Coordinates of C-alpha atoms and ligand atoms in Angstrom, one line a residue:
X1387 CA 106.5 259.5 190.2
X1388 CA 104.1 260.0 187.3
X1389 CA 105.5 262.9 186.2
X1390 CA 109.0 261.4 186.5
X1391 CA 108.3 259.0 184.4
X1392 CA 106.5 261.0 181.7
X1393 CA 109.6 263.2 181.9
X1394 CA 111.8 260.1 181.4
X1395 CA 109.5 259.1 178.5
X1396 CA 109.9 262.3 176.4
X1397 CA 113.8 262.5 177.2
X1398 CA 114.2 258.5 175.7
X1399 CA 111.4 259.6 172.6
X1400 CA 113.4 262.7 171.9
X1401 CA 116.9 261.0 172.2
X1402 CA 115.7 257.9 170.3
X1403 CA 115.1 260.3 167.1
X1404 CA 118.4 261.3 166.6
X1405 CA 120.2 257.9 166.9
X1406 CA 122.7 257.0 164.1
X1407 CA 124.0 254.0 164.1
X1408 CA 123.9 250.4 166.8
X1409 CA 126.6 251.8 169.0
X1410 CA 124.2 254.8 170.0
X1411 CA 121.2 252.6 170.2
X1412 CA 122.8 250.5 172.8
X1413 CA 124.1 253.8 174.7
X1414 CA 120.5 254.5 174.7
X1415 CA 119.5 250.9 175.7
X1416 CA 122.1 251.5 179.0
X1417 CA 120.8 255.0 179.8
X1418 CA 117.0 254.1 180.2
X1419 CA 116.8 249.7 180.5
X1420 CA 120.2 249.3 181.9
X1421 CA 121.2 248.2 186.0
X1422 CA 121.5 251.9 187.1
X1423 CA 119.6 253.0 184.0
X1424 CA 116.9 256.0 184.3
X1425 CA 114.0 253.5 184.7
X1426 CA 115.8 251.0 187.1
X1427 CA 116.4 254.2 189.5
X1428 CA 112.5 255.2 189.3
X1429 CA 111.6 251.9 190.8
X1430 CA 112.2 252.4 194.5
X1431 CA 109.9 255.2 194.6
X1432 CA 107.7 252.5 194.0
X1433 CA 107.6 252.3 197.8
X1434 CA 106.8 255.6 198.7
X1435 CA 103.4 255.8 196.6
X1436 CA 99.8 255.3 198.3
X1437 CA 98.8 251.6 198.2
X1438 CA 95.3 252.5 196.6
X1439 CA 97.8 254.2 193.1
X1440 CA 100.0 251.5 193.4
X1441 CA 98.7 249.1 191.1
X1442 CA 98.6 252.2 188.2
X1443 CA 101.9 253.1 188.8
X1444 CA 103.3 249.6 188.4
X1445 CA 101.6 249.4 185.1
X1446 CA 103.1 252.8 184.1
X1447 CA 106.5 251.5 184.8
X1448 CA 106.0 248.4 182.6
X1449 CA 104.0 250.6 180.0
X1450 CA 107.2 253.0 179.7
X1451 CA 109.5 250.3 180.1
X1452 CA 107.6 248.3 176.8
X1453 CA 108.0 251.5 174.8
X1454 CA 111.7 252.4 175.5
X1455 CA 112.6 248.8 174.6
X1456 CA 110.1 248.1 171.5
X1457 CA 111.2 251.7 170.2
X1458 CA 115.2 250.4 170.6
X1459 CA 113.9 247.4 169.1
X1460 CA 112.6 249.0 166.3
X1461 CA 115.3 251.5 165.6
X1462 CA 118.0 248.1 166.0
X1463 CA 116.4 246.2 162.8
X1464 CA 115.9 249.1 161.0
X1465 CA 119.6 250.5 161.6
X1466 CA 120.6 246.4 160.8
X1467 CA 118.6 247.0 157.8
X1468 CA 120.2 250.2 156.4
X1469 CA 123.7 248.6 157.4
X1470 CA 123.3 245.7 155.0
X1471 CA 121.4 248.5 152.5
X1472 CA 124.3 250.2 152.3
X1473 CA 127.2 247.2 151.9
X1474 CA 125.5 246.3 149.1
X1475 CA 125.2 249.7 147.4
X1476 CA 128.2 251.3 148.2
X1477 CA 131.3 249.5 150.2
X1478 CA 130.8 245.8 148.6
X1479 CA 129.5 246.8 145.3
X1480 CA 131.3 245.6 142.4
X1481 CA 132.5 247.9 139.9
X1482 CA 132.4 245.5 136.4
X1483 CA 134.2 248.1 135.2
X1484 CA 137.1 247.4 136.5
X1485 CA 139.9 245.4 134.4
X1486 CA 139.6 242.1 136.1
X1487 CA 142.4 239.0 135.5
X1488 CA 139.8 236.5 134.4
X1489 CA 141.9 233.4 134.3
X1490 CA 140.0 232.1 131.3
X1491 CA 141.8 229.2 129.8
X1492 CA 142.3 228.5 126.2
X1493 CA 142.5 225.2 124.3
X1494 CA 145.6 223.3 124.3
X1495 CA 147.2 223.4 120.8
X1496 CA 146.6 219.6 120.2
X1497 CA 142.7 220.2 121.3
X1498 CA 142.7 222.9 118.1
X1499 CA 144.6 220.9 115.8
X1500 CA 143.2 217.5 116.5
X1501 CA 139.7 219.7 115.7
X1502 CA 140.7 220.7 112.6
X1503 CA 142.4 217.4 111.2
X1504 CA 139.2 215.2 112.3
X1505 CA 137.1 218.4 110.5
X1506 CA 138.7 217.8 107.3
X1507 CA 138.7 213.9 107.4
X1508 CA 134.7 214.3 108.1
X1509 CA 134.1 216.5 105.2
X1510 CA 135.6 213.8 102.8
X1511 CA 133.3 211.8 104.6
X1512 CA 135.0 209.8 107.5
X1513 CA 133.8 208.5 110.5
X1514 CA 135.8 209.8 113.8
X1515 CA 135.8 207.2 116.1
X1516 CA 138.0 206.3 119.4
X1517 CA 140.2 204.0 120.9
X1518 CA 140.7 202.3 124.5
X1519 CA 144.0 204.0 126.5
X1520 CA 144.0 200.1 128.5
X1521 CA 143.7 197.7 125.7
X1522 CA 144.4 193.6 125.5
X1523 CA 147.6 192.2 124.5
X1524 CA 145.3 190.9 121.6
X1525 CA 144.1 194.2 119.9
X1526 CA 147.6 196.3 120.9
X1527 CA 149.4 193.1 119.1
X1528 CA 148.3 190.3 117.6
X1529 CA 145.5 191.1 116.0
X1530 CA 147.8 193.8 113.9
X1531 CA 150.2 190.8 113.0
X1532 CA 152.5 190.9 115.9
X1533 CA 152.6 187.8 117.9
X1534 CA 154.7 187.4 120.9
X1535 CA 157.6 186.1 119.1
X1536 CA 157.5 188.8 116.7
X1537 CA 160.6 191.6 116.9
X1538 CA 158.6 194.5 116.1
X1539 CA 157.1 193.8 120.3
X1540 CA 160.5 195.0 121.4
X1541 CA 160.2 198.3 119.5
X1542 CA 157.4 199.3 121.1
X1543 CA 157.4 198.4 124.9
X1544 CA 155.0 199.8 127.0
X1545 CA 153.5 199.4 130.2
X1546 CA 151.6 196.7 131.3
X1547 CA 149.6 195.6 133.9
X1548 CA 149.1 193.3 136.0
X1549 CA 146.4 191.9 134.6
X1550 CA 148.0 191.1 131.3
X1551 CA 146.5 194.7 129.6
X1552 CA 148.7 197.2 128.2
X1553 CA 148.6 200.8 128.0
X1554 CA 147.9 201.0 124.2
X1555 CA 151.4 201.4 122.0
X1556 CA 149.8 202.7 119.0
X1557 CA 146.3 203.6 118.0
X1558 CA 146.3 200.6 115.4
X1559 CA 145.5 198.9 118.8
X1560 CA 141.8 200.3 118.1
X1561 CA 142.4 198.5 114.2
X1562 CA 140.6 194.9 115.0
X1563 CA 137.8 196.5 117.0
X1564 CA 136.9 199.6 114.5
X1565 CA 137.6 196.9 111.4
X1566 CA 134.9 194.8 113.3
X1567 CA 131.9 197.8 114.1
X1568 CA 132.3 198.9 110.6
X1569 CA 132.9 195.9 108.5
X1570 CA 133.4 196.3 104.7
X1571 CA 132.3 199.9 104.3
X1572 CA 135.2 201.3 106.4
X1573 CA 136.2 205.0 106.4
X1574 CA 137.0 205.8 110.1
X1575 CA 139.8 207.8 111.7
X1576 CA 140.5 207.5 115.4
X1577 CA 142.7 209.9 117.4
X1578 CA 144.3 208.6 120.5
X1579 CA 146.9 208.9 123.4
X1580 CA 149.7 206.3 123.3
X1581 CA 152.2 205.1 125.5
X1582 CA 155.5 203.8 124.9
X1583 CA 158.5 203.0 127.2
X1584 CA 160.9 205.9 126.0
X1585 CA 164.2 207.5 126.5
X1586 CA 162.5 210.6 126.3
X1587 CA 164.4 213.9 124.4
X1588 CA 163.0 216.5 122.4
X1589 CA 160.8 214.5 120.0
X1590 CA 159.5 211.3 122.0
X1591 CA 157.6 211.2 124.5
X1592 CA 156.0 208.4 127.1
X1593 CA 153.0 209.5 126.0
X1594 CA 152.1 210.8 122.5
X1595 CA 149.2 211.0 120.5
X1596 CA 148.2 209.5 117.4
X1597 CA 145.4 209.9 114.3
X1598 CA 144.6 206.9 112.1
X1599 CA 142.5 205.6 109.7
X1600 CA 141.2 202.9 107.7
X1601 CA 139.4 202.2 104.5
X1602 CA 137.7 199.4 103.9
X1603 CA 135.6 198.2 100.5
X1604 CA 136.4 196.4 97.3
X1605 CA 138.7 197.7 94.9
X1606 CA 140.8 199.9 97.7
X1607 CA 143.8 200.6 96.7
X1608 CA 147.3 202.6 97.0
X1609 CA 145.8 205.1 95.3
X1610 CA 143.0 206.1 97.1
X1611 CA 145.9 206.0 100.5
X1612 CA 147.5 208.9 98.3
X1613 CA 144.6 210.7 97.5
X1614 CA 143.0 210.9 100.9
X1615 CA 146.6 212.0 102.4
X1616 CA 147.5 214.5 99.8
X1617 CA 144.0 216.0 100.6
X1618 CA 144.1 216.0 104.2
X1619 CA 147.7 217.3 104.6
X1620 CA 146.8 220.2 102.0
X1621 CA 143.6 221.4 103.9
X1622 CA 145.3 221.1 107.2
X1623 CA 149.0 223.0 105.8
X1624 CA 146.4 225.4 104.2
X1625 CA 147.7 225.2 100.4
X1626 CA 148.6 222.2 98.1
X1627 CA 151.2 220.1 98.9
X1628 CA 153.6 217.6 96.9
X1629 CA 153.8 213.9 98.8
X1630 CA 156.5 211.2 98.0
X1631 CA 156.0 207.5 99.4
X1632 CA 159.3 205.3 100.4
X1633 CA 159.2 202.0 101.2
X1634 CA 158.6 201.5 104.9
X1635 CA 157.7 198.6 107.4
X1636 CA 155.0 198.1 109.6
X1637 CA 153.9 194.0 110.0
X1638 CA 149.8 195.3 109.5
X1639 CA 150.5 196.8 106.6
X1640 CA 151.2 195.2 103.1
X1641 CA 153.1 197.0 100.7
X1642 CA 154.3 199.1 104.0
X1643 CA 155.0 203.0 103.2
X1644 CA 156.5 206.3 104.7
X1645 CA 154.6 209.4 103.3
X1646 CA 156.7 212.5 103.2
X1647 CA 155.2 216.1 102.7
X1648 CA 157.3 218.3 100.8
X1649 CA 158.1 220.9 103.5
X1650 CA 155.5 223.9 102.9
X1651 CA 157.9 226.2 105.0
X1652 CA 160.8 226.2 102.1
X1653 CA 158.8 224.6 99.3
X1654 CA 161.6 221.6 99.6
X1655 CA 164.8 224.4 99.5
X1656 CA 165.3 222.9 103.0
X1657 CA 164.7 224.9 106.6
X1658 CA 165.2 224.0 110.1
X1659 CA 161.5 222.4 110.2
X1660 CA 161.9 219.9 107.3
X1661 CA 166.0 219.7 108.9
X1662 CA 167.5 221.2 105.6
X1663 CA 165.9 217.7 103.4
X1664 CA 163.1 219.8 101.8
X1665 CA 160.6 216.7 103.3
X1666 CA 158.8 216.0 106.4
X1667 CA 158.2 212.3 107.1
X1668 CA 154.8 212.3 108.1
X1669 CA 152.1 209.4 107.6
X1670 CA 153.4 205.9 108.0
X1671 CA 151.0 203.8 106.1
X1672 CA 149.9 200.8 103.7
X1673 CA 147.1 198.5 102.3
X1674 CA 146.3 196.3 105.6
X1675 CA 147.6 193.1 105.7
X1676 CA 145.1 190.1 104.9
X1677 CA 146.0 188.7 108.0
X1678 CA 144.4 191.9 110.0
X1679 CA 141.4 192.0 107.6
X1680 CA 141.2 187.9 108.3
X1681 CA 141.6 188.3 112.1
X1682 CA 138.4 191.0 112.0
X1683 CA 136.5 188.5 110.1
X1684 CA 136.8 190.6 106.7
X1685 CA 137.3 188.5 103.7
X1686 CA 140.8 190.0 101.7
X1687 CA 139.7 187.7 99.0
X1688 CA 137.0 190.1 98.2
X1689 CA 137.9 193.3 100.4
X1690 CA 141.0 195.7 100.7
X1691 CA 142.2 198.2 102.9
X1692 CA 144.6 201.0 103.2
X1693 CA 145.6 202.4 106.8
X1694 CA 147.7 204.8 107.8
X1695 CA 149.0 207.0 111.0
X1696 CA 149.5 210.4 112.0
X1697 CA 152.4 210.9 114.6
X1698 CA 150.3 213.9 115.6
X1699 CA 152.3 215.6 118.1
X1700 CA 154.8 216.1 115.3
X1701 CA 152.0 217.6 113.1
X1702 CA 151.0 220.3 116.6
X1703 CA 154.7 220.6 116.8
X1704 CA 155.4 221.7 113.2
X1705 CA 152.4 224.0 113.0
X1706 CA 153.0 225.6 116.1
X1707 CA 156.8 225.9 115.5
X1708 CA 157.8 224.3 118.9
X1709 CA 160.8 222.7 119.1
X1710 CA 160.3 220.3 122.3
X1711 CA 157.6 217.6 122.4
X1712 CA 157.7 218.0 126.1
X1713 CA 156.1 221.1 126.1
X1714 CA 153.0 219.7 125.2
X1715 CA 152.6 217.6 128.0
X1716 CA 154.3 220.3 130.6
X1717 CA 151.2 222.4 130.8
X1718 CA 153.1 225.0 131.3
X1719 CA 151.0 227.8 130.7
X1720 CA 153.8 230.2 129.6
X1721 CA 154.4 228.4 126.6
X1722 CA 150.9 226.8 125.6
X1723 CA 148.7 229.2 126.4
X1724 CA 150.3 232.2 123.5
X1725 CA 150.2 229.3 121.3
X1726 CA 149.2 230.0 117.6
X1727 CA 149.2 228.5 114.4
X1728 CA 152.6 228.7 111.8
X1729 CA 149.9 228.0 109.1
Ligands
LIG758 C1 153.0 203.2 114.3 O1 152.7 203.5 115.4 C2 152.0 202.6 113.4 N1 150.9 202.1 114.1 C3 151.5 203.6 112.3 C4 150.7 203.0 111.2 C5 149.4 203.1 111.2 C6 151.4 202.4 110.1 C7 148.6 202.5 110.2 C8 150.7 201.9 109.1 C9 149.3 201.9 109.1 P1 155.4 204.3 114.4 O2 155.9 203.5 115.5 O3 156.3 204.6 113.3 O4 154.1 203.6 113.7 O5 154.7 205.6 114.9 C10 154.0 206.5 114.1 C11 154.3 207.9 114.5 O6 154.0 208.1 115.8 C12 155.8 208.3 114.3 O7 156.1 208.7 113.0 C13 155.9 209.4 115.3 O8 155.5 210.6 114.7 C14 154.9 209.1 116.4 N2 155.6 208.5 117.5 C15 156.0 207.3 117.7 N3 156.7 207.1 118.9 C16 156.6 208.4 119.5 C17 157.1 208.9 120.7 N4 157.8 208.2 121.6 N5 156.9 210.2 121.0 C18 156.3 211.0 120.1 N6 155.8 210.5 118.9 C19 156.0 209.2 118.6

């Protein structure tokens, strides 16, 4: 039996050598360890073995037995090792040098030109500040000279909630509260997302976005409202541009304007942007009206303002030479994501 199982020994350490891979390991495991493997059969001739050698011959069994399987053992982790060794260096490597689809986004086109609007406003030294999106009938309306009774509510209905709030109309709705913060040494712009109840076609929206500002100090006047405008639109239509003013309305403002850009596609020979005038009405805007200066607790005995608006989807729309509004809101990929500048 000893030499049986000496014999079996050097058959399971020569086999063991030239194992591959976890399939022939567990061959292996069933030859020697397994119900009718090579060491299960040796047992019975347990039986046949002098009493005084069978205590040795038992601990041979086990001894041979605790080899075959600590040897499989072994070979197991170390074949589980070189499996794992070998995913990672050849099948599941990555090759970074393959051209990959990314998916890396871009900014939208009101994200860039919002950027560069509030850059040039800040190097004539403005303040950018922000508006709520929920505001109080208050700020939205009366405290920018609309009271409930007043016409101008109907042309800009909105949504409202149910607890009296509003989905800002306008980002004058910001006016009272910004007036308030910075007092008589205003020069703030604030950028916003408005919402008005629409029909909506190619150029309105639901929801639209806005830039204003205000000035506040002594001695402000129509003249610094052109100078600030005629600066900003030529920075932002990258070379200097004519403006007009016309007579406009607006129940915050007082004198009331409409500020034109002469269209810097044609030069004012008319094109489809400018709709064959030769101008682009632009920048609603105006000295504020005491009654808003009163209402923030400014004294317009003293103090005077100038405010004015940006419908700034118009602005993204011209510079980017879409035609729709919609598409800004669409995030539609196809058409935002090629966007780039007219100018
Ligand atoms: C106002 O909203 C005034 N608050 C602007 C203002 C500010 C005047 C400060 C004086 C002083 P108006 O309703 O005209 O004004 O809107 C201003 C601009 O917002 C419009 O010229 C237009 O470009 C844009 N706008 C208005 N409604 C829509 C809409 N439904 N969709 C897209 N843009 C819109």
């Amino acid at each position: 039996m000893k030499e049986k199982l000496e014999s079996i020994k050097k058959e399971f350490d020569a086999e063991i050598e030239v194992v591959k891979n976890l399939n022939e390991a567990e061959n292996l495991r069933v030859k020697f360890l397994g119900k009718k493997g090579l060491i299960t059969l040796v047992m019975p001739m347990l039986r046949d073995v002098p009493n005084d050698q069978k205590r040795e011959m038992g601990m041979l069994v086990n001894e041979v037995k605790n080899h075959i399987q600590t040897c499989l053992d072994e070979k197991v982790k170390q074949l589980n090792e070189q499996e794992i060794e070998n995913q990672i260096n050849n099948a599941e490597k990555i090759d970074i040098t393959l051209p990959v689809e990314t998916g890396v986004g871009s900014l939208h086109p009101r994200t860039i030109i919002q950027k560069e609007v509030e850059d040039v406003f800040i190097s004539m030294g403005f303040v950018v500040d922000t508006g709520n999106e929920v505001e109080t009938e208050f700020n939205n309306f009366d405290a920018v000279n609309v009271p409930a009774t007043h016409p101008a509510r109907d042309t800009q209905d909105t949504f409202w909630l149910t607890n009296g709030e509003v989905l800002k109309t306008h980002t004058s709705a910001a006016q009272n509260r910004i007036l308030r913060k910075y007092g008589t040494n205003a020069k703030v712009i604030f950028p916003g997302r408005c919402f008005r109840n629409e029909a909506i076609d190619a150029g309105h929206e639901n929801t639209f976005f806005q830039i204003e500002g205000v000035i506040v100090n002594e001695n402000v006047s129509v003249a610094n409202l052109i100078y600030f405008m005629k600066e900003m639109l030529s920075k932002v239509f990258k070379k200097e541009v004519e403006v007009r003013l016309r007579p406009g309305f607006f129940p915050f403002t007082e004198p009331s304007f409409e500020m034109d850009v002469k269209c810097p596609f044609c030069g004012g020979s008319g094109c489809s942007t400018c709709g064959g005038s030769g101008w682009i009405e632009l920048c609603p805007c105006g000295m504020i009206h005491p009654n808003v200066l009163k209402m923030a607790g400014i004294d317009p005995e003293k103090y005077s303002g100038c405010a004015f608006g940006l419908g700034f989807d118009r602005l993204v729309m011209i510079k980017s030479g879409l035609n729709d509004i919609r598409a800004l809101n669409s995030g539609n990929l196809k058409i935002l994501k090629p966007f780039k500048l007219n100018i």
